[in-house]
CSV table of C-alpha atoms in Angstrom, one decimal:
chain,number,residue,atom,x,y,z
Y,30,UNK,CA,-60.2,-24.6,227.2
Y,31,UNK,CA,-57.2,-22.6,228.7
Y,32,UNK,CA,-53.9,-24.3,227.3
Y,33,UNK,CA,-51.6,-24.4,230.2
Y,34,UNK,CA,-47.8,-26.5,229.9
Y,35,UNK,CA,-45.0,-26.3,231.9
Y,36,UNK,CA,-41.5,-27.0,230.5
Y,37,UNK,CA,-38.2,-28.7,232.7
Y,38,UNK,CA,-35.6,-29.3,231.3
Y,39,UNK,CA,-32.0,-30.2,233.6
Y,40,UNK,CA,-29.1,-27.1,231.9
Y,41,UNK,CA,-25.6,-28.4,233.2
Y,42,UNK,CA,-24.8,-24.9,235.2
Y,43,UNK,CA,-21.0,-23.7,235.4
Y,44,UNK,CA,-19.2,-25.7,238.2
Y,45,UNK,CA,-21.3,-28.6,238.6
Y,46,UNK,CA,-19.9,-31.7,238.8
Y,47,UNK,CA,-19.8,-33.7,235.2
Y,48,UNK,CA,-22.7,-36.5,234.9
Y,49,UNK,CA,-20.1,-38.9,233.2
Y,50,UNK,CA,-18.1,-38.8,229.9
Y,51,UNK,CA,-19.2,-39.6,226.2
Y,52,UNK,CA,-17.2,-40.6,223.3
Y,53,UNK,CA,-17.5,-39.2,219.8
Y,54,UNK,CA,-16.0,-40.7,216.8
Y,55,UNK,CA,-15.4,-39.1,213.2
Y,56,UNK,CA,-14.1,-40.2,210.2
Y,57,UNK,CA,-10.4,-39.2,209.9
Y,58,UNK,CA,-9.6,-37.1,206.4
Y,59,UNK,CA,-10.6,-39.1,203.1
Y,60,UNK,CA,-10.6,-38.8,199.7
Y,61,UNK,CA,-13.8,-40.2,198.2
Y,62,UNK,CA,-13.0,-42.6,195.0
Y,63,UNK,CA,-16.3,-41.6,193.7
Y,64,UNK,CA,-16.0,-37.3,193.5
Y,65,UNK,CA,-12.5,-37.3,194.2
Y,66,UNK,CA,-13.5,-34.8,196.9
Y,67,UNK,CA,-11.5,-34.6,200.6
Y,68,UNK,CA,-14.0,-35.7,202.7
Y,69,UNK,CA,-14.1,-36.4,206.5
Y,70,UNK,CA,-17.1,-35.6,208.9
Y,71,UNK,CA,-20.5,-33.5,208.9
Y,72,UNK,CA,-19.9,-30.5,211.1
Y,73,UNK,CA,-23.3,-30.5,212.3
Y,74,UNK,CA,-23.6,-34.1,213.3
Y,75,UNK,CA,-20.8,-33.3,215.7
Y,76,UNK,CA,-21.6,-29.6,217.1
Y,77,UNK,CA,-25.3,-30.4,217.6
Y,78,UNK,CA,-24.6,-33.5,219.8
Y,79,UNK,CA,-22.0,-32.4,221.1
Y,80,UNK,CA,-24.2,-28.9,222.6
Y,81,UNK,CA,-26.7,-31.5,223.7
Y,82,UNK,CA,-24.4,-33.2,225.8
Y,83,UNK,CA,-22.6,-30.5,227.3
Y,84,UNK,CA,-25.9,-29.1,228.1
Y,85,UNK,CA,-26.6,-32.0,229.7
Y,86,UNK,CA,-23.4,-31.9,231.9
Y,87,UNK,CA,-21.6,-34.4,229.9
Y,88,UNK,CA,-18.0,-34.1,229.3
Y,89,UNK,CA,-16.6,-35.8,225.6
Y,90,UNK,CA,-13.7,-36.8,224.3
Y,91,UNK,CA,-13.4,-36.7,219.8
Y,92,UNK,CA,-11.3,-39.4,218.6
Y,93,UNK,CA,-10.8,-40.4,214.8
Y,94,UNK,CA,-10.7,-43.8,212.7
Y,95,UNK,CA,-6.7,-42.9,212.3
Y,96,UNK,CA,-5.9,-40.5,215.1
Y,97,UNK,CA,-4.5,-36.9,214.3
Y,98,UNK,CA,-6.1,-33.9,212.8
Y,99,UNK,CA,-10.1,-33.9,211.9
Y,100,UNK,CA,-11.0,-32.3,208.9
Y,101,UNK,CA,-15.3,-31.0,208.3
Y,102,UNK,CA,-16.7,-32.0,204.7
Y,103,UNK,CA,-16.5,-28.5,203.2
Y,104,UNK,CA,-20.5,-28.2,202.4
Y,105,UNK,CA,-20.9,-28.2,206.1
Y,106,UNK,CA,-18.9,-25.7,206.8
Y,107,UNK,CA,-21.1,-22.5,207.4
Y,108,UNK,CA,-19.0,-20.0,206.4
Y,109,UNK,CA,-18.5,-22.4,203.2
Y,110,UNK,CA,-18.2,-20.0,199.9
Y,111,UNK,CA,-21.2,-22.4,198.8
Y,112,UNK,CA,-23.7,-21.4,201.8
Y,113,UNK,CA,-25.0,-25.0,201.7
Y,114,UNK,CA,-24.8,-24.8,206.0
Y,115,UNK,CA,-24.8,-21.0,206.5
Y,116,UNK,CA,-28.0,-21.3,208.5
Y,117,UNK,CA,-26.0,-23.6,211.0
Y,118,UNK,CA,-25.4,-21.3,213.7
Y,119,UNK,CA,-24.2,-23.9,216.4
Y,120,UNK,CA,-21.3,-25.0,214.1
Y,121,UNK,CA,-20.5,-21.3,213.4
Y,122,UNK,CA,-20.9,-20.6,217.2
Y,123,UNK,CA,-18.2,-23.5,218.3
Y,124,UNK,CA,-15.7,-22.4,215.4
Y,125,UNK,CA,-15.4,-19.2,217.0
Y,126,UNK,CA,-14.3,-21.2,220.5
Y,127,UNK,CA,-10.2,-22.3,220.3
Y,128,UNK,CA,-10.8,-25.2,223.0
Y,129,UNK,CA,-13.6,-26.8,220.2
Y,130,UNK,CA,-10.4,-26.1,217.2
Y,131,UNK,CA,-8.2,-28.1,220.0
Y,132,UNK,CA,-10.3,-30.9,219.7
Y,133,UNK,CA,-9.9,-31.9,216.9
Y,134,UNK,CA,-6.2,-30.8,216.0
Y,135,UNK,CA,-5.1,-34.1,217.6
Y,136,UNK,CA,-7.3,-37.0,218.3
Y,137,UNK,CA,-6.8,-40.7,219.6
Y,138,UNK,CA,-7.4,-43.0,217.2
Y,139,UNK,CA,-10.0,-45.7,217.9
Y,140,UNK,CA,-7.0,-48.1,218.9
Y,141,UNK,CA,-6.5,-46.0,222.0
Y,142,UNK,CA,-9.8,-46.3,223.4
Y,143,UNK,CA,-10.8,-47.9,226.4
Y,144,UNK,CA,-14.8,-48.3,226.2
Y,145,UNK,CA,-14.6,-48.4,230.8
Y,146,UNK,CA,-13.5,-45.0,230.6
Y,147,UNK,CA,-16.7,-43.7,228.7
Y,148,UNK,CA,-20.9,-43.9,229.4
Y,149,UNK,CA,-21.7,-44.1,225.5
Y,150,UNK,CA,-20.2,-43.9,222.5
Y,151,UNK,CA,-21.9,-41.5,219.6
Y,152,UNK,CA,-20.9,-42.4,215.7
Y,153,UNK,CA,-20.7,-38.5,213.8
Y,154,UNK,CA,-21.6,-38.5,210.2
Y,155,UNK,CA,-20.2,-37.1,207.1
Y,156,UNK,CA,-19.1,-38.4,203.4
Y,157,UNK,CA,-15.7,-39.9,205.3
Y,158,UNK,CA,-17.5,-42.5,206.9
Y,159,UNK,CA,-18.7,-44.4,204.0
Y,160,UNK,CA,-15.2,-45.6,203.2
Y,161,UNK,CA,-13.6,-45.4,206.7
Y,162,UNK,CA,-16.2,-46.6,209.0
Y,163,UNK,CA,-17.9,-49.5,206.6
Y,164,UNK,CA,-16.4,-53.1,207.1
Y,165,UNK,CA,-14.0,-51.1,209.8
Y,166,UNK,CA,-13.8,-54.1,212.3
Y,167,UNK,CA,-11.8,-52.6,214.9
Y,168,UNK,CA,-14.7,-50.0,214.9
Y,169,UNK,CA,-17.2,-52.3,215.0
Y,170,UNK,CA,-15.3,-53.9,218.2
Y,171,UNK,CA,-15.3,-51.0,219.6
Y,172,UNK,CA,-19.3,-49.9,219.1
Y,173,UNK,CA,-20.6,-53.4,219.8
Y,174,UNK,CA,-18.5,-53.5,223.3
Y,175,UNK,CA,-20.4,-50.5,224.3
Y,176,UNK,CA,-23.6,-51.8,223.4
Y,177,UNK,CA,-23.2,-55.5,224.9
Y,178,UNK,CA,-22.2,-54.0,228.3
Y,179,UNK,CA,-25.3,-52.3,228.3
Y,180,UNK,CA,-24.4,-48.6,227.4
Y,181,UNK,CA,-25.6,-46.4,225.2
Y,182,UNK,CA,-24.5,-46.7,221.3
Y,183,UNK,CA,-25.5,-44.3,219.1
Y,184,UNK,CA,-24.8,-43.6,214.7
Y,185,UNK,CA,-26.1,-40.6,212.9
Y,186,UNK,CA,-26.4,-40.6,208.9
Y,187,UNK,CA,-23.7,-42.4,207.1
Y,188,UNK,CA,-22.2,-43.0,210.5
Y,189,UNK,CA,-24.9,-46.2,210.1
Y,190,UNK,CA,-23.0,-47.7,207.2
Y,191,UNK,CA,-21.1,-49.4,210.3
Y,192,UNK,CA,-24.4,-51.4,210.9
Y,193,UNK,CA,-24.6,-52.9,207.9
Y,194,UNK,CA,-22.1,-55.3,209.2
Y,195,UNK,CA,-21.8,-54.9,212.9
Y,196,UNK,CA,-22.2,-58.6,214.6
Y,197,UNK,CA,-22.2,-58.8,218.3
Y,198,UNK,CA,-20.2,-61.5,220.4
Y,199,UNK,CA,-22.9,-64.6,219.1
Y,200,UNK,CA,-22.1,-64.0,215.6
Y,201,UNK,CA,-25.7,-62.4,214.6
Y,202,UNK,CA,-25.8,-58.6,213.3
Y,203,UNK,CA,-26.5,-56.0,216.2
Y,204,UNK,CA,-29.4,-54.6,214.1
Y,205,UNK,CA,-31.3,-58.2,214.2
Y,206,UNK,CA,-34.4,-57.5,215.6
Y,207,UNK,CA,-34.1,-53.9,216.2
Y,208,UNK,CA,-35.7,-50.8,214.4
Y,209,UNK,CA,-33.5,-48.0,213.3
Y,210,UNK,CA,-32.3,-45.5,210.5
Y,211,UNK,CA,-30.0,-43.5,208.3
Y,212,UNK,CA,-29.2,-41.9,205.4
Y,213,UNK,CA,-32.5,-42.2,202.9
Y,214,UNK,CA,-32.3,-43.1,199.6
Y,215,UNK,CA,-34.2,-40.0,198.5
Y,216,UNK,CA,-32.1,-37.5,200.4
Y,217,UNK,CA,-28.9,-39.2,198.3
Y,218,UNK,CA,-31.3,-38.5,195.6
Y,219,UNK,CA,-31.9,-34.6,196.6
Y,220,UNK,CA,-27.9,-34.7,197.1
Y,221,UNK,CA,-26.7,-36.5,193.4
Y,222,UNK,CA,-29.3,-34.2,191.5
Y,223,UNK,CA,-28.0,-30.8,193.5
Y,224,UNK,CA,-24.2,-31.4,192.6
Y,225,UNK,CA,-25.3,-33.0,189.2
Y,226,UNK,CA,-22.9,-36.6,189.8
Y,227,UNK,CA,-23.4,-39.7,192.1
Y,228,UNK,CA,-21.9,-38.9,195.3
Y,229,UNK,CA,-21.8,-42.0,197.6
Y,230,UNK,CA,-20.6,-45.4,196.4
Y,231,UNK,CA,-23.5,-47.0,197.7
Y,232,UNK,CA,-26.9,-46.5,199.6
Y,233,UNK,CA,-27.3,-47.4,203.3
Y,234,UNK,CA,-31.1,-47.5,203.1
Y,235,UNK,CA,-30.9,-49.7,199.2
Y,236,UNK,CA,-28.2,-51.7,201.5
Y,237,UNK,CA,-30.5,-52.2,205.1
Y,238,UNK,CA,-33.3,-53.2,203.1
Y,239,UNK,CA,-31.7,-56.4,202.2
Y,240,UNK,CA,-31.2,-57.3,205.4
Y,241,UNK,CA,-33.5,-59.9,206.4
Y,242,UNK,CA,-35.0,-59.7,210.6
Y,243,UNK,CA,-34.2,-56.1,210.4
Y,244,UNK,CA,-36.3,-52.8,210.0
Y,245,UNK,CA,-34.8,-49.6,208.5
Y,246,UNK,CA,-37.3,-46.5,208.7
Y,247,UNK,CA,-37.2,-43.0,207.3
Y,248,UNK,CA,-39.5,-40.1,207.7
Y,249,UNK,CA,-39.3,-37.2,205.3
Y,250,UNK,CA,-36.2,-36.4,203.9
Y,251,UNK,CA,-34.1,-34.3,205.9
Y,252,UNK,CA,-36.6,-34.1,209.2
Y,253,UNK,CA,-35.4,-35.0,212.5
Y,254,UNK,CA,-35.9,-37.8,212.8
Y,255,UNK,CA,-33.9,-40.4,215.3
Y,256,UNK,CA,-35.2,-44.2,216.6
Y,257,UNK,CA,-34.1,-45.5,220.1
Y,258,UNK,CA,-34.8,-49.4,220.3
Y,259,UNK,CA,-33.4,-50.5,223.5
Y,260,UNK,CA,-29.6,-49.0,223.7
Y,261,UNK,CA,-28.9,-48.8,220.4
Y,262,UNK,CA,-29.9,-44.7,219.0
Y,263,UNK,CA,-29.8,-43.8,215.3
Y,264,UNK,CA,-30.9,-40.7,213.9
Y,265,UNK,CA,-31.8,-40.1,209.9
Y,266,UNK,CA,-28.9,-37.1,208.5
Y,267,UNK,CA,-27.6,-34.6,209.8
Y,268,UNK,CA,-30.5,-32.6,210.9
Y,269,UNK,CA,-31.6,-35.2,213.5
Y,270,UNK,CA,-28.0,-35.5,215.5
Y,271,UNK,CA,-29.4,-33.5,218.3
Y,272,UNK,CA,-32.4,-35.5,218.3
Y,273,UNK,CA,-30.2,-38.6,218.9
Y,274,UNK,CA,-28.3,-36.8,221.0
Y,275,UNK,CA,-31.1,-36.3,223.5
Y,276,UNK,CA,-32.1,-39.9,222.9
Y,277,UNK,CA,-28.7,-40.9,224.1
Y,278,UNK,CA,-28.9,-38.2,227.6
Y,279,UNK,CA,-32.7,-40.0,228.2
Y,280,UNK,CA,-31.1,-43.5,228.4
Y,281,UNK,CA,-28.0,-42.0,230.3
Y,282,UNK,CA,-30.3,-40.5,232.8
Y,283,UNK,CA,-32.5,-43.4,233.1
Y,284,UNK,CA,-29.6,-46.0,233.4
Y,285,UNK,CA,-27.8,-43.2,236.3
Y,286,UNK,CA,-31.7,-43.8,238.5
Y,287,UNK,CA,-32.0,-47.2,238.1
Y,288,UNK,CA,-28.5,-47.7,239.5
C-alpha cells in the first residue's frame, strides 16, 4: 500500500492581522530555601509556547508574580557553562532577538492584569514557581477567572503546583473531576540524583495523588506529554510546553468558529 499524507498547518505570515492576545506568567526571581539557588522560570517552558503562539498569529504579553525584571533558572539557560539546555535552540534563537530581552526587563505584576484584555492565560515553569506560585491566591484569582469565563487556562511543570489548591467561585478545587499533569515524581528523582541534593521542597505528583475526585497522569519521564480536559491544558516539564501550547491554539481556534 502506497502511504500517502498531506500536512496543513495555519503559519501566522508577516502583516496579518493578530488572532487575539495571550497571557504568560513566570515566576519573578527567587531564592529557593532548599539549594539556596536564585531561581525564577524554565527558559524553555516560555520560548517554546511562546513560538507556538506567535506561529499561530497570537500576540503575548509576559507578566511576573511581582512585576519588574525576569530572571531564567540558570540550567536552562543554553549557553549555560553546565550545557544542561545547550540542545535548546529556540531559547538560544530568541536570546539573540532584543524585543524577546525587552520582555522581560520590565513586567506587570499579576496585580495589573485585566483577564478581558486576554484569550488565555499560559502558567511558565521553572524552580521559582514552587515557592511563588503555590498558595499564591491572587494567582489563583487570576487563573480560575480565565477558566470560569470559558477561556483557555493552561500550567506547564511546576507551574501546576498552583492546582494543588486552585478552587473556583463554588468553593471546590478546579482540578475536581478533571485529568491532568505535571512535574513526575521520577523526573524529581532523575533531577536530586543528577545534582546529588533534594531540589524541590515538595512533589507535585506525591502532593496530587492525595487529592481525592482528581486524576494526575504522567507518561515517561521527560516526554511530551500535555492533557487538555475541557479548558483547562497542562503539560508534564518542560519538554511538553509546546505541546500545551498547541493544545491551547486548538481550543482558541475552536472557541473563534463556534462564535
Amino acid at each position: 500500500m502506497k502511504f500517502q499524507k498531506e500536512v496543513y498547518k495555519y503559519v501566522h505570515y508577516h502583516g496579518a492581522p493578530s488572532q487575539g492576545k495571550i497571557l504568560m506568567v513566570a515566576s519573578s526571581p527567587s531564592i529557593s530555601e532548599q539549594t539556596g539557588w536564585p531561581i525564577g522560570f524554565w527558559a524553555a517552558e516560555l520560548t517554546h509556547p511562546l513560538h507556538v503562539f506567535q506561529e499561530a498569529g497570537y500576540e503575548i504579553e509576559v507578566v511576573s508574580t511581582k512585576g519588574g525584571r525576569l530572571e531564567m533558572d540558570t540550567y536552562s539557560n543554553p549557553t549555560d557553562a553546565s550545557g544542561y539546555a545547550a540542545h535548546d535552540i529556540i531559547t538560544l534563537g530568541f536570546l539573540q532577538k532584543e524585543t524577546f530581552s525587552a520582555m522581560l526587563t520590565n513586567t506587570k505584576s499579576i496585580a495589573e492584569v485585566n483577564p478581558n484584555d486576554y484569550d488565555g492565560i499560559f502558567l511558565v515553569g521553572g524552580q521559582g514557581p514552587m515557592y511563588t506560585f503555590r498558595a499564591n491566591r491572587d494567582l489563583e484569582q487570576l487563573f480560575v477567572a480565565f477558566y470560569e469565563s470559558g477561556k483557555a487556562a493552561a500550567a506547564v511543570c511546576h507551574a501546576t503546583t498552583l492546582l494543588l489548591e486552585a478552587r473556583k467561585s463554588n468553593g471546590d478545587l478546579l482540578v475536581s473531576g478533571k485529568s491532568w499533569t505535571g512535574f513526575a515524581d521520577a523526573e524529581e528523582d532523575y533531577a536530586d540524583q543528577a545534582v546529588g541534593m533534594k531540589i524541590q521542597p515538595y512533589r507535585i505528583e506525591t502532593e496530587a495523588r492525595k487529592i481525592t475526585g482528581t486524576t494526575f497522569k504522567v507518561a515517561a519521564p521527560f516526554s511530551s506529554y500535555a492533557i487538555a480536559d475541557g479548558n483547562l491544558i497542562t503539560g508534564q516539564q518542560q519538554n511538553s510546553g509546546a505541546a500545551a501550547a498547541t493544545l491551547l491554539v486548538e481550543l482558541l481556534n475552536q472557541n473563534q468558529q463556534t462564535n
